[in-house]
């Protein structure tokens, strides 16, 4: 009798409680910060990371479609990285495009070394984000197989001096890769969707491929761009609710086009508020 009453009271109440009183899986943010840090360009990120201090931000730095041709980035870049690295919930990693495995290991190695060398400007990074990693087991790779290629670039980050102890390796095939390319211990995080809001597959449709990866949600990221204004707060909430069960690392933006990651988009703060 008492239990029935309790259930009758508690259940309807749960439906009205603000979400923050309901225990949910944590969401962290994998941010493509391809934004110029000049003129306070990174302030919004710094403010957000301070405000959301229990959310982890892994931030991808990309001075010049890679580290650029100089040993160190500009003075502003260095100063702003120092600000980010001071925040306990922020990790900074460097961007490298591997062009579906078409870029020679030696060239990739050179860029990894450049990022690692930033430690000599007191801005040690926490690892590397490899963009456009191969998603097919038997794809056309510059040298060797896709597995060997991925193992090689990951092992370089894991063994080279200069990074902090996290040595985070992120792969971005932009879609669910062949299950044989999901090698535990090789990538810490894999981006299994990078695409427009309107192209998000139904979770039902990718369930099989996802479980074949045998990755826990801590190792999976999901990137949604081109969220239309018409989706509104409801649309943003829908994405977060739909994805948080399977993916720990999210990023949402209403920007689109070539330079979509070179700005925050209007919905940035709203998105973060919904990740609570
Ligand atoms: C954030 O990272 C710290 C350190 O790795 C970890 O202890 C904490 O659980 C993480 N928080 C979330 C929400 O995942
Ligand atoms: C690349 O090819 C060379 C020559 O065939 C070989 O010695 C080397 O092991 C290969 N490296 C990788 C990472 O596959
Ligand atoms: C990666 O491949 C390059 C080129 O084949 C080689 O020189 C380097 O030693 C390899 N690195 C690791 C960590 O396997
Ligand atoms: C940067 O890393 C290299 C390689 O581990 C190390 O020799 C060097 O002392 C580090 N520099 C600083 C300033 O920590
Ligand atoms: C992975 O490799 C094994 C052994 O080569 C093969 O039998 C299997 O079909 C591959 N899995 C996928 C999803 O391609």
Short mmCIF file of C-alpha atoms and ligand atoms in Angstrom, two decimals:
data_model
loop_
_atom_site.label_atom_id
_atom_site.label_comp_id
_atom_site.label_asym_id
_atom_site.label_seq_id
_atom_site.Cartn_x
_atom_site.Cartn_y
_atom_site.Cartn_z
CA UNK A 1 0.00 0.00 0.00
CA UNK A 2 2.73 2.46 1.06
CA UNK A 3 4.90 1.38 -1.86
CA UNK A 4 2.06 1.76 -4.31
CA UNK A 5 1.47 5.26 -2.99
CA UNK A 6 5.17 6.06 -3.24
CA UNK A 7 5.33 4.85 -6.82
CA UNK A 8 2.22 6.80 -7.63
CA UNK A 9 3.83 9.95 -6.28
CA UNK A 10 7.42 9.46 -7.39
CA UNK A 11 6.80 8.38 -10.95
CA UNK A 12 4.73 11.35 -12.04
CA UNK A 13 7.14 13.61 -10.15
CA UNK A 14 10.14 12.30 -12.10
CA UNK A 15 8.49 13.42 -15.30
CA UNK A 16 8.41 17.01 -14.02
CA UNK A 17 11.78 17.16 -12.28
CA UNK A 18 14.39 19.23 -14.07
CA UNK A 19 16.79 16.84 -15.82
CA UNK A 20 19.66 17.68 -13.48
CA UNK A 21 18.01 15.69 -10.70
CA UNK A 22 17.95 12.56 -12.81
CA UNK A 23 21.24 10.65 -12.93
CA UNK A 24 22.45 10.50 -16.51
CA UNK A 25 25.53 9.23 -18.30
CA UNK A 26 28.18 11.94 -18.42
CA UNK A 27 28.70 13.79 -21.68
CA UNK A 28 32.07 15.28 -22.53
CA UNK A 29 32.92 17.53 -25.44
CA UNK A 30 35.39 16.99 -28.30
CA UNK A 31 35.82 20.48 -29.72
CA UNK A 32 37.24 21.21 -33.19
CA UNK A 33 38.72 24.59 -32.25
CA UNK A 34 39.88 25.65 -35.70
CA UNK A 35 39.22 29.21 -34.58
CA UNK A 36 41.82 31.96 -34.73
CA UNK A 37 42.77 32.88 -31.15
CA UNK A 38 43.51 36.53 -32.05
CA UNK A 39 41.20 39.18 -30.60
CA UNK A 40 39.73 36.95 -27.93
CA UNK A 41 38.71 34.24 -30.39
CA UNK A 42 38.93 31.52 -27.75
CA UNK A 43 37.26 33.43 -24.89
CA UNK A 44 33.90 31.78 -25.38
CA UNK A 45 35.48 28.34 -25.03
CA UNK A 46 37.45 29.36 -21.93
CA UNK A 47 34.29 30.82 -20.34
CA UNK A 48 32.32 27.66 -21.15
CA UNK A 49 34.99 25.34 -19.77
CA UNK A 50 35.07 27.34 -16.52
CA UNK A 51 31.28 27.35 -16.27
CA UNK A 52 30.97 23.62 -17.03
CA UNK A 53 33.78 22.53 -14.73
CA UNK A 54 32.55 18.95 -14.37
CA UNK A 55 32.46 18.42 -18.14
CA UNK A 56 35.71 17.40 -19.81
CA UNK A 57 36.73 19.28 -22.94
CA UNK A 58 39.20 17.71 -25.33
CA UNK A 59 40.11 20.59 -27.60
CA UNK A 60 41.59 20.12 -31.08
CA UNK A 61 44.04 22.86 -32.08
CA UNK A 62 44.63 23.46 -35.75
CA UNK A 63 46.84 26.45 -36.57
CA UNK A 64 47.27 25.73 -40.27
CA UNK A 65 45.56 22.52 -41.39
CA UNK A 66 48.16 20.93 -39.13
CA UNK A 67 50.84 22.50 -36.95
CA UNK A 68 52.13 24.79 -39.72
CA UNK A 69 55.67 25.13 -41.00
CA UNK A 70 57.22 26.81 -37.97
CA UNK A 71 58.48 25.07 -34.83
CA UNK A 72 55.99 26.97 -32.67
CA UNK A 73 52.69 28.70 -33.25
CA UNK A 74 52.30 32.47 -32.88
CA UNK A 75 52.73 34.25 -29.54
CA UNK A 76 48.97 34.71 -29.22
CA UNK A 77 48.44 31.02 -29.86
CA UNK A 78 50.96 30.12 -27.17
CA UNK A 79 49.41 32.50 -24.64
CA UNK A 80 45.91 31.19 -25.31
CA UNK A 81 46.97 27.52 -25.13
CA UNK A 82 48.49 28.24 -21.74
CA UNK A 83 45.11 29.57 -20.58
CA UNK A 84 43.37 26.41 -21.77
CA UNK A 85 45.98 24.05 -20.32
CA UNK A 86 45.54 25.66 -16.89
CA UNK A 87 41.95 24.45 -16.70
CA UNK A 88 41.80 21.01 -15.07
CA UNK A 89 38.89 19.85 -17.26
CA UNK A 90 40.56 20.79 -20.56
CA UNK A 91 43.03 18.76 -22.63
CA UNK A 92 44.52 20.22 -25.83
CA UNK A 93 45.49 18.00 -28.76
CA UNK A 94 46.93 18.75 -32.21
CA UNK A 95 45.19 18.33 -35.59
CA UNK A 96 46.74 16.20 -38.34
CA UNK A 97 45.01 15.26 -41.59
CA UNK A 98 46.04 11.77 -42.77
CA UNK A 99 43.91 11.91 -45.93
CA UNK A 100 42.44 8.39 -45.71
CA UNK A 101 45.87 6.87 -45.18
CA UNK A 102 47.27 8.52 -48.32
CA UNK A 103 49.78 10.64 -46.42
CA UNK A 104 53.16 9.00 -45.98
CA UNK A 105 53.98 7.93 -42.42
CA UNK A 106 57.13 10.05 -42.56
CA UNK A 107 55.11 13.23 -43.23
CA UNK A 108 52.65 12.42 -40.50
CA UNK A 109 55.54 11.67 -38.16
CA UNK A 110 57.02 15.10 -38.89
CA UNK A 111 53.80 16.84 -37.87
CA UNK A 112 53.50 14.73 -34.71
CA UNK A 113 57.06 15.75 -33.85
CA UNK A 114 56.25 19.41 -34.41
CA UNK A 115 53.33 19.26 -31.98
CA UNK A 116 55.44 17.29 -29.48
CA UNK A 117 58.09 20.01 -29.73
CA UNK A 118 55.65 22.64 -28.48
CA UNK A 119 56.51 21.44 -24.96
CA UNK A 120 59.64 23.56 -25.29
CA UNK A 121 57.37 26.64 -25.28
CA UNK A 122 55.74 25.34 -22.09
CA UNK A 123 52.60 24.29 -23.94
CA UNK A 124 52.79 20.50 -23.85
CA UNK A 125 49.79 18.98 -25.65
CA UNK A 126 47.91 15.87 -24.52
CA UNK A 127 47.91 14.03 -27.83
CA UNK A 128 46.83 14.09 -31.46
CA UNK A 129 43.57 14.14 -33.44
CA UNK A 130 44.01 12.30 -36.72
CA UNK A 131 41.44 13.52 -39.24
CA UNK A 132 40.24 11.39 -42.18
CA UNK A 133 41.59 8.10 -40.85
CA UNK A 134 40.78 5.13 -43.09
CA UNK A 135 37.48 3.40 -42.39
CA UNK A 136 37.92 0.40 -44.71
CA UNK A 137 40.07 -2.53 -43.70
CA UNK A 138 41.32 -3.01 -47.27
CA UNK A 139 41.35 0.61 -48.36
CA UNK A 140 44.04 2.13 -50.52
CA UNK A 141 46.79 2.98 -48.01
CA UNK A 142 50.07 4.70 -48.90
CA UNK A 143 52.10 1.96 -47.28
CA UNK A 144 51.02 -1.34 -45.78
CA UNK A 145 47.50 -2.07 -44.55
CA UNK A 146 45.08 0.29 -42.83
CA UNK A 147 45.67 -1.57 -39.57
CA UNK A 148 49.44 -1.16 -39.85
CA UNK A 149 49.06 2.49 -40.77
CA UNK A 150 46.81 3.24 -37.80
CA UNK A 151 49.01 1.29 -35.41
CA UNK A 152 52.04 3.17 -36.66
CA UNK A 153 50.64 6.70 -36.20
CA UNK A 154 49.16 5.82 -32.82
CA UNK A 155 52.36 4.20 -31.55
CA UNK A 156 54.28 7.33 -32.53
CA UNK A 157 52.11 9.48 -30.23
CA UNK A 158 52.24 6.90 -27.45
CA UNK A 159 56.04 6.68 -27.49
CA UNK A 160 57.36 10.08 -28.56
CA UNK A 161 58.51 12.44 -25.78
CA UNK A 162 56.95 15.90 -25.46
CA UNK A 163 53.26 15.10 -24.87
CA UNK A 164 51.79 15.03 -21.39
CA UNK A 165 51.08 11.67 -19.79
CA UNK A 166 47.60 11.35 -21.29
CA UNK A 167 48.90 10.82 -24.85
CA UNK A 168 45.38 10.82 -26.19
CA UNK A 169 44.93 9.45 -29.71
CA UNK A 170 41.73 10.35 -31.55
CA UNK A 171 40.81 8.86 -34.93
CA UNK A 172 38.21 10.51 -37.13
CA UNK A 173 36.94 8.24 -39.90
CA UNK A 174 33.73 10.32 -39.68
CA UNK A 175 31.67 7.14 -39.74
CA UNK A 176 31.66 3.74 -38.12
CA UNK A 177 34.88 2.08 -39.35
CA UNK A 178 35.31 -1.55 -40.27
CA UNK A 179 35.25 -3.50 -37.02
CA UNK A 180 38.78 -4.76 -37.64
CA UNK A 181 40.03 -1.17 -37.49
CA UNK A 182 38.67 -0.72 -33.99
CA UNK A 183 41.75 -1.79 -32.13
CA UNK A 184 41.54 -1.31 -28.42
CA UNK A 185 44.54 0.57 -27.11
CA UNK A 186 45.26 2.07 -30.53
CA UNK A 187 42.70 4.92 -30.51
CA UNK A 188 41.41 6.32 -27.22
CA UNK A 189 38.48 7.98 -28.99
CA UNK A 190 37.00 7.32 -32.44
CA UNK A 191 34.59 9.76 -34.09
CA UNK A 192 31.96 7.44 -35.54
CA UNK A 193 29.73 10.13 -37.02
CA UNK A 194 30.63 13.50 -38.49
CA UNK A 195 27.79 14.92 -40.47
CA UNK A 196 24.81 17.18 -40.81
CA UNK A 197 21.86 17.09 -38.43
CA UNK A 198 19.62 16.00 -41.28
CA UNK A 199 21.89 13.07 -42.09
CA UNK A 200 22.02 11.52 -38.64
CA UNK A 201 21.20 7.83 -39.03
CA UNK A 202 18.57 6.27 -36.81
CA UNK A 203 20.32 4.53 -33.93
CA UNK A 204 18.40 1.37 -34.82
CA UNK A 205 20.10 1.29 -38.22
CA UNK A 206 23.66 1.42 -36.86
CA UNK A 207 23.23 -0.73 -33.78
CA UNK A 208 24.81 -3.82 -35.37
CA UNK A 209 27.84 -2.00 -36.78
CA UNK A 210 28.35 -0.18 -33.51
CA UNK A 211 28.27 -3.27 -31.34
CA UNK A 212 30.68 -5.00 -33.74
CA UNK A 213 33.21 -2.31 -32.79
CA UNK A 214 33.19 -3.57 -29.21
CA UNK A 215 33.95 -0.08 -27.92
CA UNK A 216 32.50 1.33 -24.74
CA UNK A 217 30.91 4.79 -24.93
CA UNK A 218 34.03 6.37 -23.35
CA UNK A 219 35.87 5.66 -26.59
CA UNK A 220 33.26 7.00 -29.01
CA UNK A 221 32.54 10.49 -30.29
CA UNK A 222 29.68 11.94 -32.34
CA UNK A 223 29.83 15.20 -34.28
CA UNK A 224 26.74 16.90 -35.60
CA UNK A 225 26.95 20.11 -37.62
CA UNK A 226 24.44 22.10 -39.67
CA UNK A 227 21.82 21.91 -36.94
CA UNK A 228 19.08 24.09 -38.48
CA UNK A 229 17.73 27.04 -36.51
CA UNK A 230 14.30 25.53 -36.91
CA UNK A 231 15.40 22.52 -34.80
CA UNK A 232 15.49 24.88 -31.84
CA UNK A 233 16.33 23.89 -28.30
CA UNK A 234 14.11 20.87 -28.70
CA UNK A 235 16.19 19.62 -31.64
CA UNK A 236 19.46 20.06 -29.76
CA UNK A 237 18.03 18.22 -26.78
CA UNK A 238 16.87 15.43 -29.07
CA UNK A 239 20.39 14.89 -30.39
CA UNK A 240 21.90 14.85 -26.91
CA UNK A 241 19.25 12.49 -25.56
CA UNK A 242 19.50 10.19 -28.56
CA UNK A 243 23.28 9.91 -28.52
CA UNK A 244 24.40 10.07 -24.88
CA UNK A 245 23.70 6.41 -24.22
CA UNK A 246 26.22 5.28 -26.85
CA UNK A 247 28.69 8.14 -27.16
CA UNK A 248 30.46 9.98 -24.38
CA UNK A 249 32.08 12.66 -26.56
CA UNK A 250 29.71 15.00 -28.36
CA UNK A 251 29.95 18.14 -30.43
CA UNK A 252 27.02 20.02 -31.91
CA UNK A 253 27.06 23.11 -34.07
CA UNK A 254 24.61 24.99 -36.22
CA UNK A 255 27.37 26.17 -38.53
CA UNK A 256 27.82 24.53 -41.91
CA UNK A 257 30.13 24.71 -44.95
CA UNK A 258 33.90 24.62 -45.34
CA UNK A 259 34.64 26.88 -42.38
CA UNK A 260 32.08 25.39 -40.02
CA UNK A 261 34.65 24.69 -37.32
CA UNK A 262 36.18 28.16 -37.52
CA UNK A 263 33.48 29.60 -35.30
CA UNK A 264 31.19 28.60 -32.44
CA UNK A 265 27.72 28.87 -33.87
CA UNK A 266 24.81 30.48 -32.01
CA UNK A 267 23.83 27.30 -30.21
CA UNK A 268 27.17 26.63 -28.48
CA UNK A 269 26.15 27.66 -24.94
CA UNK A 270 22.71 26.11 -25.33
CA UNK A 271 24.27 22.80 -26.37
CA UNK A 272 26.57 22.82 -23.34
CA UNK A 273 23.67 23.64 -21.00
CA UNK A 274 21.90 20.54 -22.29
CA UNK A 275 24.86 18.23 -21.66
CA UNK A 276 24.76 18.96 -17.91
C1 LIG B 1 36.86 14.02 -16.55
O1 LIG B 1 38.20 13.59 -16.51
C2 LIG B 1 38.65 13.23 -15.22
C3 LIG B 1 40.13 12.94 -15.32
O2 LIG B 1 40.40 12.03 -16.34
C4 LIG B 1 37.83 12.04 -14.73
O3 LIG B 1 38.24 11.68 -13.44
C5 LIG B 1 36.35 12.42 -14.72
O4 LIG B 1 35.57 11.31 -14.37
C6 LIG B 1 35.93 12.92 -16.09
N1 LIG B 1 34.57 13.45 -16.02
C7 LIG B 1 33.60 13.01 -16.82
C8 LIG B 1 32.30 13.70 -16.69
O5 LIG B 1 33.78 12.11 -17.62
C1 LIG B 2 56.51 1.08 -45.57
O1 LIG B 2 57.14 0.42 -46.64
C2 LIG B 2 58.49 0.11 -46.37
C3 LIG B 2 59.09 -0.44 -47.64
O2 LIG B 2 58.22 -1.32 -48.28
C4 LIG B 2 58.55 -0.88 -45.21
O3 LIG B 2 59.90 -1.19 -44.92
C5 LIG B 2 57.92 -0.26 -44.00
O4 LIG B 2 57.86 -1.17 -42.94
C6 LIG B 2 56.51 0.21 -44.31
N1 LIG B 2 56.00 0.92 -43.20
C7 LIG B 2 54.76 0.73 -42.76
C8 LIG B 2 54.35 1.56 -41.59
O5 LIG B 2 53.99 -0.05 -43.24
C1 LIG B 3 56.12 4.31 -38.51
O1 LIG B 3 56.47 4.17 -39.87
C2 LIG B 3 57.63 4.90 -40.23
C3 LIG B 3 57.79 4.80 -41.74
O2 LIG B 3 57.69 3.47 -42.18
C4 LIG B 3 58.81 4.35 -39.44
O3 LIG B 3 59.97 5.06 -39.76
C5 LIG B 3 58.53 4.49 -37.96
O4 LIG B 3 59.57 3.88 -37.20
C6 LIG B 3 57.22 3.81 -37.59
N1 LIG B 3 56.92 4.17 -36.21
C7 LIG B 3 56.44 3.30 -35.32
C8 LIG B 3 56.24 3.82 -33.92
O5 LIG B 3 56.14 2.16 -35.60
C1 LIG B 4 60.16 18.30 -24.23
O1 LIG B 4 60.15 16.90 -24.50
C2 LIG B 4 61.44 16.38 -24.81
C3 LIG B 4 61.29 14.94 -25.22
O2 LIG B 4 60.75 14.20 -24.16
C4 LIG B 4 62.37 16.57 -23.61
O3 LIG B 4 63.66 16.11 -23.95
C5 LIG B 4 62.41 18.03 -23.23
O4 LIG B 4 63.17 18.18 -22.05
C6 LIG B 4 61.01 18.59 -23.01
N1 LIG B 4 61.09 20.03 -22.81
C7 LIG B 4 60.52 20.63 -21.76
C8 LIG B 4 60.71 22.10 -21.68
O5 LIG B 4 59.85 20.02 -20.95
C1 LIG B 5 37.90 -8.96 -39.68
O1 LIG B 5 38.94 -9.85 -40.01
C2 LIG B 5 38.58 -11.22 -39.95
C3 LIG B 5 39.84 -12.05 -40.17
O2 LIG B 5 40.53 -11.59 -41.31
C4 LIG B 5 37.49 -11.50 -40.98
O3 LIG B 5 37.08 -12.84 -40.91
C5 LIG B 5 36.29 -10.59 -40.69
O4 LIG B 5 35.31 -10.74 -41.70
C6 LIG B 5 36.72 -9.14 -40.63
N1 LIG B 5 35.60 -8.32 -40.16
C7 LIG B 5 35.04 -7.35 -40.89
C8 LIG B 5 33.91 -6.61 -40.27
O5 LIG B 5 35.42 -7.09 -42.02
#
